[in-house]
mmCIF file of C-alpha atoms in Angstrom:
data_model
loop_
_atom_site.group_PDB
_atom_site.id
_atom_site.type_symbol
_atom_site.label_atom_id
_atom_site.label_comp_id
_atom_site.label_asym_id
_atom_site.label_seq_id
_atom_site.Cartn_x
_atom_site.Cartn_y
_atom_site.Cartn_z
ATOM 1 C CA MET Y 1 0.000 0.000 0.000
ATOM 2 C CA ALA Y 2 1.274 3.457 -0.834
ATOM 3 C CA ALA Y 3 2.244 5.661 2.056
ATOM 4 C CA CYS Y 4 -0.593 7.849 3.240
ATOM 5 C CA HIS Y 5 0.074 11.122 5.025
ATOM 6 C CA LEU Y 6 -2.777 12.611 7.041
ATOM 7 C CA ARG Y 7 -2.959 15.771 9.060
ATOM 8 C CA SER Y 8 -2.719 14.906 12.719
ATOM 9 C CA ILE Y 9 -5.913 15.625 14.620
ATOM 10 C CA SER Y 10 -5.212 16.229 18.303
ATOM 11 C CA LEU Y 11 -8.015 16.266 20.862
ATOM 12 C CA PRO Y 12 -7.988 17.718 24.388
ATOM 13 C CA SER Y 13 -5.695 15.061 25.889
ATOM 14 C CA ARG Y 14 -4.733 12.385 23.386
ATOM 15 C CA SER Y 15 -6.184 11.106 20.136
ATOM 16 C CA HIS Y 16 -9.517 9.433 20.678
ATOM 17 C CA PRO Y 17 -9.875 5.916 19.178
ATOM 18 C CA LEU Y 18 -12.652 7.163 16.904
ATOM 19 C CA THR Y 19 -10.390 9.890 15.551
ATOM 20 C CA VAL Y 20 -7.675 7.354 14.825
ATOM 21 C CA ASN Y 21 -10.266 5.116 13.161
ATOM 22 C CA ILE Y 22 -11.440 7.943 10.903
ATOM 23 C CA GLU Y 23 -7.850 8.802 9.958
ATOM 24 C CA GLU Y 24 -7.218 5.171 9.013
ATOM 25 C CA GLN Y 25 -10.369 5.019 6.899
ATOM 26 C CA LEU Y 26 -9.434 8.207 5.069
ATOM 27 C CA CYS Y 27 -6.057 6.682 4.330
ATOM 28 C CA LYS Y 28 -7.634 3.477 2.978
ATOM 29 C CA LEU Y 29 -9.909 5.433 0.658
ATOM 30 C CA ARG Y 30 -6.879 7.190 -0.817
ATOM 31 C CA ALA Y 31 -4.981 3.946 -1.356
ATOM 32 C CA PRO Y 32 -4.802 2.117 -4.727
ATOM 33 C CA GLU Y 33 -6.567 -0.900 -3.210
ATOM 34 C CA SER Y 34 -9.756 1.166 -2.977
ATOM 35 C CA SER Y 35 -10.057 1.424 -6.773
ATOM 36 C CA SER Y 36 -13.031 -0.947 -7.093
ATOM 37 C CA ILE Y 37 -16.505 0.476 -6.749
ATOM 38 C CA GLY Y 38 -17.278 -2.013 -3.965
ATOM 39 C CA HIS Y 39 -14.322 -0.776 -1.892
ATOM 40 C CA LYS Y 40 -15.322 2.833 -2.440
ATOM 41 C CA LEU Y 41 -18.929 2.340 -1.386
ATOM 42 C CA SER Y 42 -18.043 0.173 1.592
ATOM 43 C CA GLY Y 43 -15.335 2.621 2.641
ATOM 44 C CA LEU Y 44 -17.670 5.608 2.458
ATOM 45 C CA LYS Y 45 -20.361 3.802 4.422
ATOM 46 C CA ASN Y 46 -17.925 2.902 7.208
ATOM 47 C CA LEU Y 47 -16.422 6.389 7.188
ATOM 48 C CA PHE Y 48 -19.753 8.175 7.658
ATOM 49 C CA GLU Y 49 -20.773 5.741 10.378
ATOM 50 C CA SER Y 50 -17.573 6.527 12.289
ATOM 51 C CA VAL Y 51 -18.091 10.275 11.790
ATOM 52 C CA ASP Y 52 -21.578 10.056 13.289
ATOM 53 C CA ASP Y 53 -20.223 8.066 16.247
ATOM 54 C CA PHE Y 54 -17.610 10.807 16.679
ATOM 55 C CA LEU Y 55 -20.336 13.463 16.745
ATOM 56 C CA GLN Y 56 -22.050 11.629 19.606
ATOM 57 C CA LEU Y 57 -19.057 12.177 21.926
ATOM 58 C CA SER Y 58 -19.917 14.629 24.692
ATOM 59 C CA PHE Y 59 -16.771 16.788 24.386
ATOM 60 C CA VAL Y 60 -17.304 17.040 20.612
ATOM 61 C CA GLN Y 61 -20.900 18.161 21.048
ATOM 62 C CA GLN Y 62 -19.906 20.664 23.731
ATOM 63 C CA THR Y 63 -17.112 22.156 21.608
ATOM 64 C CA ILE Y 64 -19.311 22.556 18.535
ATOM 65 C CA SER Y 65 -22.262 23.840 20.548
ATOM 66 C CA ASN Y 66 -20.127 26.494 22.225
ATOM 67 C CA GLU Y 67 -19.001 27.730 18.798
ATOM 68 C CA ARG Y 68 -22.330 27.381 16.995
ATOM 69 C CA GLN Y 69 -22.095 30.912 15.591
ATOM 70 C CA SER Y 70 -18.669 30.368 14.035
ATOM 71 C CA GLN Y 71 -18.093 30.325 10.287
ATOM 72 C CA SER Y 72 -16.318 26.977 10.583
ATOM 73 C CA VAL Y 73 -19.381 25.304 12.072
ATOM 74 C CA GLU Y 74 -21.610 26.883 9.429
ATOM 75 C CA ASN Y 75 -19.286 25.522 6.719
ATOM 76 C CA ALA Y 76 -19.525 22.048 8.244
ATOM 77 C CA ILE Y 77 -23.330 22.233 8.189
ATOM 78 C CA ASN Y 78 -23.326 23.391 4.564
ATOM 79 C CA GLY Y 79 -20.870 20.649 3.683
ATOM 80 C CA SER Y 80 -23.142 17.968 5.128
ATOM 81 C CA MET Y 81 -26.004 19.220 2.950
ATOM 82 C CA GLU Y 82 -23.769 19.274 -0.103
ATOM 83 C CA LEU Y 83 -22.741 15.645 0.393
ATOM 84 C CA LEU Y 84 -26.391 14.679 0.774
ATOM 85 C CA ASP Y 85 -27.244 16.295 -2.556
ATOM 86 C CA ILE Y 86 -24.301 14.658 -4.318
ATOM 87 C CA CYS Y 87 -25.125 11.224 -2.917
ATOM 88 C CA ASP Y 88 -28.779 11.625 -3.887
ATOM 89 C CA THR Y 89 -27.866 12.539 -7.477
ATOM 90 C CA THR Y 90 -25.356 9.676 -7.705
ATOM 91 C CA ARG Y 91 -28.007 7.266 -6.450
ATOM 92 C CA ASP Y 92 -30.482 8.548 -9.020
ATOM 93 C CA LEU Y 93 -27.988 8.144 -11.882
ATOM 94 C CA PHE Y 94 -27.267 4.563 -10.844
ATOM 95 C CA SER Y 95 -31.005 3.929 -10.785
ATOM 96 C CA GLN Y 96 -31.242 5.228 -14.347
ATOM 97 C CA MET Y 97 -28.395 2.908 -15.364
ATOM 98 C CA ASN Y 98 -30.287 -0.013 -13.868
ATOM 99 C CA GLU Y 99 -33.375 0.937 -15.869
ATOM 100 C CA CYS Y 100 -31.300 0.961 -19.078
ATOM 101 C CA LEU Y 101 -30.006 -2.524 -18.348
ATOM 102 C CA GLN Y 102 -33.425 -3.900 -17.435
ATOM 103 C CA GLU Y 103 -35.015 -2.545 -20.593
ATOM 104 C CA LEU Y 104 -32.206 -4.003 -22.705
ATOM 105 C CA GLU Y 105 -32.506 -7.404 -21.067
ATOM 106 C CA LEU Y 106 -36.276 -7.530 -21.565
ATOM 107 C CA SER Y 107 -36.034 -6.476 -25.204
ATOM 108 C CA LEU Y 108 -33.344 -9.084 -25.906
ATOM 109 C CA ARG Y 109 -35.475 -11.853 -24.427
ATOM 110 C CA ARG Y 110 -38.418 -11.040 -26.686
ATOM 111 C CA ARG Y 111 -36.475 -10.145 -29.847
ATOM 112 C CA ASN Y 112 -37.589 -11.590 -33.179
ATOM 113 C CA SER Y 113 -34.629 -11.276 -35.524
ATOM 114 C CA SER Y 114 -31.643 -8.890 -35.465
ATOM 115 C CA LEU Y 115 -30.361 -6.896 -32.513
ATOM 116 C CA THR Y 116 -30.462 -3.595 -34.380
ATOM 117 C CA SER Y 117 -33.461 -2.011 -32.687
ATOM 118 C CA GLU Y 118 -32.533 -3.317 -29.217
ATOM 119 C CA VAL Y 119 -28.939 -2.093 -29.454
ATOM 120 C CA ASP Y 120 -29.952 1.274 -30.890
ATOM 121 C CA ALA Y 121 -32.482 1.845 -28.091
ATOM 122 C CA TYR Y 122 -29.904 0.957 -25.446
ATOM 123 C CA MET Y 123 -27.274 3.227 -26.981
ATOM 124 C CA VAL Y 124 -29.731 6.137 -27.059
ATOM 125 C CA SER Y 125 -30.522 5.595 -23.369
ATOM 126 C CA ARG Y 126 -26.821 5.375 -22.499
ATOM 127 C CA LYS Y 127 -26.098 8.545 -24.432
ATOM 128 C CA LYS Y 128 -28.796 10.415 -22.495
ATOM 129 C CA LEU Y 129 -27.475 9.064 -19.206
ATOM 130 C CA ASN Y 130 -23.910 10.032 -20.037
ATOM 131 C CA LYS Y 131 -25.065 13.504 -21.019
ATOM 132 C CA ALA Y 132 -26.733 13.854 -17.618
ATOM 133 C CA ILE Y 133 -23.525 12.759 -15.877
ATOM 134 C CA CYS Y 134 -21.423 15.207 -17.895
ATOM 135 C CA LYS Y 135 -23.806 18.036 -17.077
ATOM 136 C CA TYR Y 136 -23.730 17.194 -13.403
ATOM 137 C CA LEU Y 137 -19.941 17.044 -13.273
ATOM 138 C CA ARG Y 138 -19.777 20.411 -15.029
ATOM 139 C CA ASN Y 139 -22.084 21.859 -12.384
ATOM 140 C CA LEU Y 140 -19.848 20.440 -9.665
ATOM 141 C CA LYS Y 141 -16.847 22.049 -11.337
ATOM 142 C CA LYS Y 142 -18.437 25.495 -10.934
ATOM 143 C CA LYS Y 143 -18.643 25.197 -7.160
ATOM 144 C CA GLU Y 144 -16.031 27.065 -5.165
ATOM 145 C CA ARG Y 145 -15.058 25.372 -1.942
ATOM 146 C CA ASN Y 146 -11.537 26.386 -1.001
ATOM 147 C CA CYS Y 147 -11.165 24.317 2.147
ATOM 148 C CA THR Y 148 -7.506 25.170 2.650
ATOM 149 C CA THR Y 149 -8.178 28.849 3.325
ATOM 150 C CA ALA Y 150 -10.949 28.420 5.873
ATOM 151 C CA THR Y 151 -10.816 31.011 8.629
ATOM 152 C CA LEU Y 152 -9.474 29.746 11.935
ATOM 153 C CA GLU Y 153 -11.523 30.406 15.042
ATOM 154 C CA ASN Y 154 -8.630 30.574 17.554
ATOM 155 C CA ASN Y 155 -10.053 27.451 19.141
ATOM 156 C CA SER Y 156 -7.675 24.530 18.603
ATOM 157 C CA ASN Y 157 -10.229 21.873 19.555
ATOM 158 C CA LEU Y 158 -12.830 23.257 17.166
ATOM 159 C CA ASP Y 159 -10.280 23.784 14.410
ATOM 160 C CA ASN Y 160 -9.113 20.187 14.697
ATOM 161 C CA MET Y 161 -12.670 18.841 14.582
ATOM 162 C CA ILE Y 162 -13.600 21.005 11.611
ATOM 163 C CA SER Y 163 -10.356 20.024 9.905
ATOM 164 C CA MET Y 164 -11.306 16.369 10.227
ATOM 165 C CA LEU Y 165 -14.828 16.959 8.900
ATOM 166 C CA ARG Y 166 -13.333 18.917 6.004
ATOM 167 C CA GLU Y 167 -11.003 16.030 5.148
ATOM 168 C CA VAL Y 168 -13.982 13.677 5.216
ATOM 169 C CA GLN Y 169 -15.828 15.932 2.815
ATOM 170 C CA GLU Y 170 -12.839 16.274 0.495
ATOM 171 C CA ILE Y 171 -12.252 12.543 0.070
ATOM 172 C CA SER Y 172 -16.005 11.931 -0.182
ATOM 173 C CA LEU Y 173 -16.271 14.331 -3.114
ATOM 174 C CA VAL Y 174 -13.466 12.507 -4.904
ATOM 175 C CA MET Y 175 -15.071 9.128 -4.172
ATOM 176 C CA PHE Y 176 -18.476 10.176 -5.507
ATOM 177 C CA GLU Y 177 -16.875 11.523 -8.673
ATOM 178 C CA SER Y 178 -14.970 8.273 -9.138
ATOM 179 C CA ILE Y 179 -18.107 6.213 -8.470
ATOM 180 C CA LEU Y 180 -19.969 8.206 -11.118
ATOM 181 C CA SER Y 181 -17.151 7.535 -13.570
ATOM 182 C CA PHE Y 182 -17.985 3.845 -13.300
ATOM 183 C CA ILE Y 183 -21.172 4.323 -15.348
ATOM 184 C CA SER Y 184 -19.958 7.133 -17.580
ATOM 185 C CA GLN Y 185 -18.233 7.124 -20.937
ATOM 186 C CA PRO Y 186 -14.396 7.239 -20.816
ATOM 187 C CA LYS Y 187 -14.196 10.956 -21.572
ATOM 188 C CA VAL Y 188 -15.919 11.761 -18.270
ATOM 189 C CA ARG Y 189 -13.306 9.907 -16.255
ATOM 190 C CA SER Y 190 -10.728 12.637 -16.302
ATOM 191 C CA SER Y 191 -11.879 15.081 -13.666
ATOM 192 C CA PRO Y 192 -11.749 18.782 -14.502
ATOM 193 C CA PRO Y 193 -8.659 20.542 -13.105
ATOM 194 C CA GLY Y 194 -9.306 22.368 -9.869
ATOM 195 C CA TRP Y 195 -12.546 20.463 -9.253
ATOM 196 C CA PHE Y 196 -13.890 21.662 -5.934
ATOM 197 C CA ALA Y 197 -10.503 23.302 -5.287
ATOM 198 C CA ILE Y 198 -9.219 20.173 -3.555
ATOM 199 C CA PRO Y 199 -5.927 20.756 -1.723
ATOM 200 C CA LYS Y 200 -2.657 19.750 -3.398
ATOM 201 C CA LEU Y 201 -2.118 16.945 -0.890
ATOM 202 C CA LEU Y 202 -5.372 15.343 -1.936
ATOM 203 C CA GLN Y 203 -4.747 15.976 -5.622
ATOM 204 C CA SER Y 204 -1.428 14.139 -5.431
ATOM 205 C CA LYS Y 205 -3.247 11.078 -4.111
ATOM 206 C CA ARG Y 206 -6.173 11.432 -6.438
ATOM 207 C CA VAL Y 207 -4.925 9.023 -9.078
ATOM 208 C CA SER Y 208 -5.004 6.304 -6.420
ATOM 209 C CA CYS Y 209 -8.707 6.911 -5.869
ATOM 210 C CA LYS Y 210 -9.850 6.754 -9.450
ATOM 211 C CA VAL Y 211 -11.094 3.813 -11.466
ATOM 212 C CA GLU Y 212 -8.316 2.466 -13.688
ATOM 213 C CA ILE Y 213 -8.560 3.586 -17.313
ATOM 214 C CA GLU Y 214 -9.645 0.270 -18.734
ATOM 215 C CA ALA Y 215 -12.803 -1.252 -20.165
ATOM 216 C CA ASN Y 216 -15.326 -1.690 -17.362
ATOM 217 C CA GLU Y 217 -18.363 -3.950 -17.577
ATOM 218 C CA ALA Y 218 -20.565 -1.256 -19.111
ATOM 219 C CA GLU Y 219 -18.071 -0.680 -21.926
ATOM 220 C CA LYS Y 220 -17.552 -4.414 -22.414
ATOM 221 C CA ILE Y 221 -21.274 -5.013 -22.805
ATOM 222 C CA GLY Y 222 -21.578 -2.059 -25.183
ATOM 223 C CA ALA Y 223 -18.773 -3.443 -27.357
ATOM 224 C CA GLU Y 224 -20.363 -6.896 -27.457
ATOM 225 C CA LEU Y 225 -23.724 -5.407 -28.406
ATOM 226 C CA LEU Y 226 -22.214 -3.520 -31.333
ATOM 227 C CA SER Y 227 -20.370 -6.647 -32.433
ATOM 228 C CA LEU Y 228 -23.520 -8.783 -32.350
ATOM 229 C CA LYS Y 229 -25.511 -6.043 -34.055
ATOM 230 C CA SER Y 230 -23.194 -6.209 -37.061
ATOM 231 C CA SER Y 231 -23.376 -10.011 -37.208
ATOM 232 C CA LYS Y 232 -25.649 -11.577 -39.801
ATOM 233 C CA ASP Y 233 -26.224 -14.722 -37.771
ATOM 234 C CA ILE Y 234 -26.496 -14.704 -33.995
ATOM 235 C CA SER Y 235 -26.397 -18.060 -32.272
ATOM 236 C CA LEU Y 236 -28.485 -18.891 -29.239
ATOM 237 C CA SER Y 237 -25.320 -19.461 -27.224
ATOM 238 C CA GLN Y 238 -24.067 -15.950 -28.047
ATOM 239 C CA LEU Y 239 -27.327 -14.411 -26.934
ATOM 240 C CA GLN Y 240 -27.429 -16.471 -23.751
ATOM 241 C CA LYS Y 241 -23.863 -15.439 -22.939
ATOM 242 C CA LEU Y 242 -24.755 -11.775 -23.377
ATOM 243 C CA LEU Y 243 -27.870 -12.142 -21.238
ATOM 244 C CA LYS Y 244 -25.824 -13.813 -18.513
ATOM 245 C CA GLU Y 245 -23.359 -10.928 -18.519
ATOM 246 C CA LEU Y 246 -26.221 -8.439 -18.444
ATOM 247 C CA GLU Y 247 -27.783 -10.173 -15.450
ATOM 248 C CA ALA Y 248 -24.460 -10.145 -13.573
ATOM 249 C CA PHE Y 249 -23.834 -6.474 -14.338
ATOM 250 C CA GLU Y 250 -27.396 -5.524 -13.466
ATOM 251 C CA SER Y 251 -26.990 -7.338 -10.150
ATOM 252 C CA SER Y 252 -23.783 -5.420 -9.352
ATOM 253 C CA MET Y 253 -25.478 -2.131 -10.255
ATOM 254 C CA LYS Y 254 -28.400 -3.002 -8.006
ATOM 255 C CA GLU Y 255 -26.018 -3.740 -5.149
ATOM 256 C CA ALA Y 256 -24.287 -0.414 -5.734
ATOM 257 C CA GLU Y 257 -27.639 1.375 -5.702
ATOM 258 C CA GLU Y 258 -28.517 -0.287 -2.388
ATOM 259 C CA GLU Y 259 -25.144 0.691 -0.936
ATOM 260 C CA LEU Y 260 -25.721 4.291 -2.043
ATOM 261 C CA GLU Y 261 -29.068 4.182 -0.263
ATOM 262 C CA CYS Y 262 -27.301 3.084 2.941
ATOM 263 C CA ILE Y 263 -24.730 5.849 2.513
ATOM 264 C CA TYR Y 264 -27.503 8.396 1.981
ATOM 265 C CA ARG Y 265 -29.211 7.333 5.214
ATOM 266 C CA ARG Y 266 -25.932 7.642 7.102
ATOM 267 C CA LEU Y 267 -25.394 11.127 5.676
ATOM 268 C CA VAL Y 268 -28.898 12.088 6.782
ATOM 269 C CA LYS Y 269 -28.074 10.797 10.260
ATOM 270 C CA THR Y 270 -24.840 12.802 10.348
ATOM 271 C CA ARG Y 271 -26.606 15.988 9.298
ATOM 272 C CA VAL Y 272 -29.315 15.437 11.915
ATOM 273 C CA SER Y 273 -26.607 14.928 14.550
ATOM 274 C CA LEU Y 274 -24.963 18.229 13.615
ATOM 275 C CA LEU Y 275 -28.273 20.089 13.682
ATOM 276 C CA ASN Y 276 -29.218 18.543 17.031
ATOM 277 C CA ILE Y 277 -25.911 19.694 18.518
ATOM 278 C CA LEU Y 278 -26.617 23.264 17.396
ATOM 279 C CA ASN Y 279 -30.180 23.204 18.689
ATOM 280 C CA HIS Y 280 -29.324 22.106 22.209
#
């Protein structure tokens, strides 16, 4: 595993086990081993669960509550809402991908002759989906969140807590972008420079977080569809093989969608925890 350097987060006396746990999870998400979509989703789910546990600690709640009027706390609240929106959109785009696959599978099972109409319909749906992803990533690019220049509050405990939450948000943004790249066309995989103004430390590790530039299952299926479309004779075994691959890919997409739902619920819980701290 590549070396991972994290900013040290010191608490009132010594590092709390939950803080250490969060630091370790951030490091894992930056590592090359986290390149699969399953690792990313599982890592994010565990990370947000640990963050919510951290927010339940009494000294954390007291520190944040005492500084509820600070700009740093307001930024943390806004950041939690931003992650919710991004997760919700990512979940919706995966749902659309699942619909594309289901429609293709159904049409292939009831086809009469060539694959022309079925392939064309699928490609049109994929093109629309990819256009939606591109548009969304362009909208993300326009956001200005310069986390490295956040104003300090002259409260070391608060600054350390906010710093940790900021790091969680930074890596989460990169993970969601990388997860979206899994169902996008290759040209979407290269993230726009300066996206979300992520600090140089994170940018240097970014390549470790991204899906490798190789044919994923979506591309593989698309290539096979085009190949079969151009074939004059399609054997039953070829069609059955394609349907089997479609079923497997659809199953993995469904699992990803369910994982995104779990992540969304954890993000909701985290936001509620932050709001409860401010309201008490």
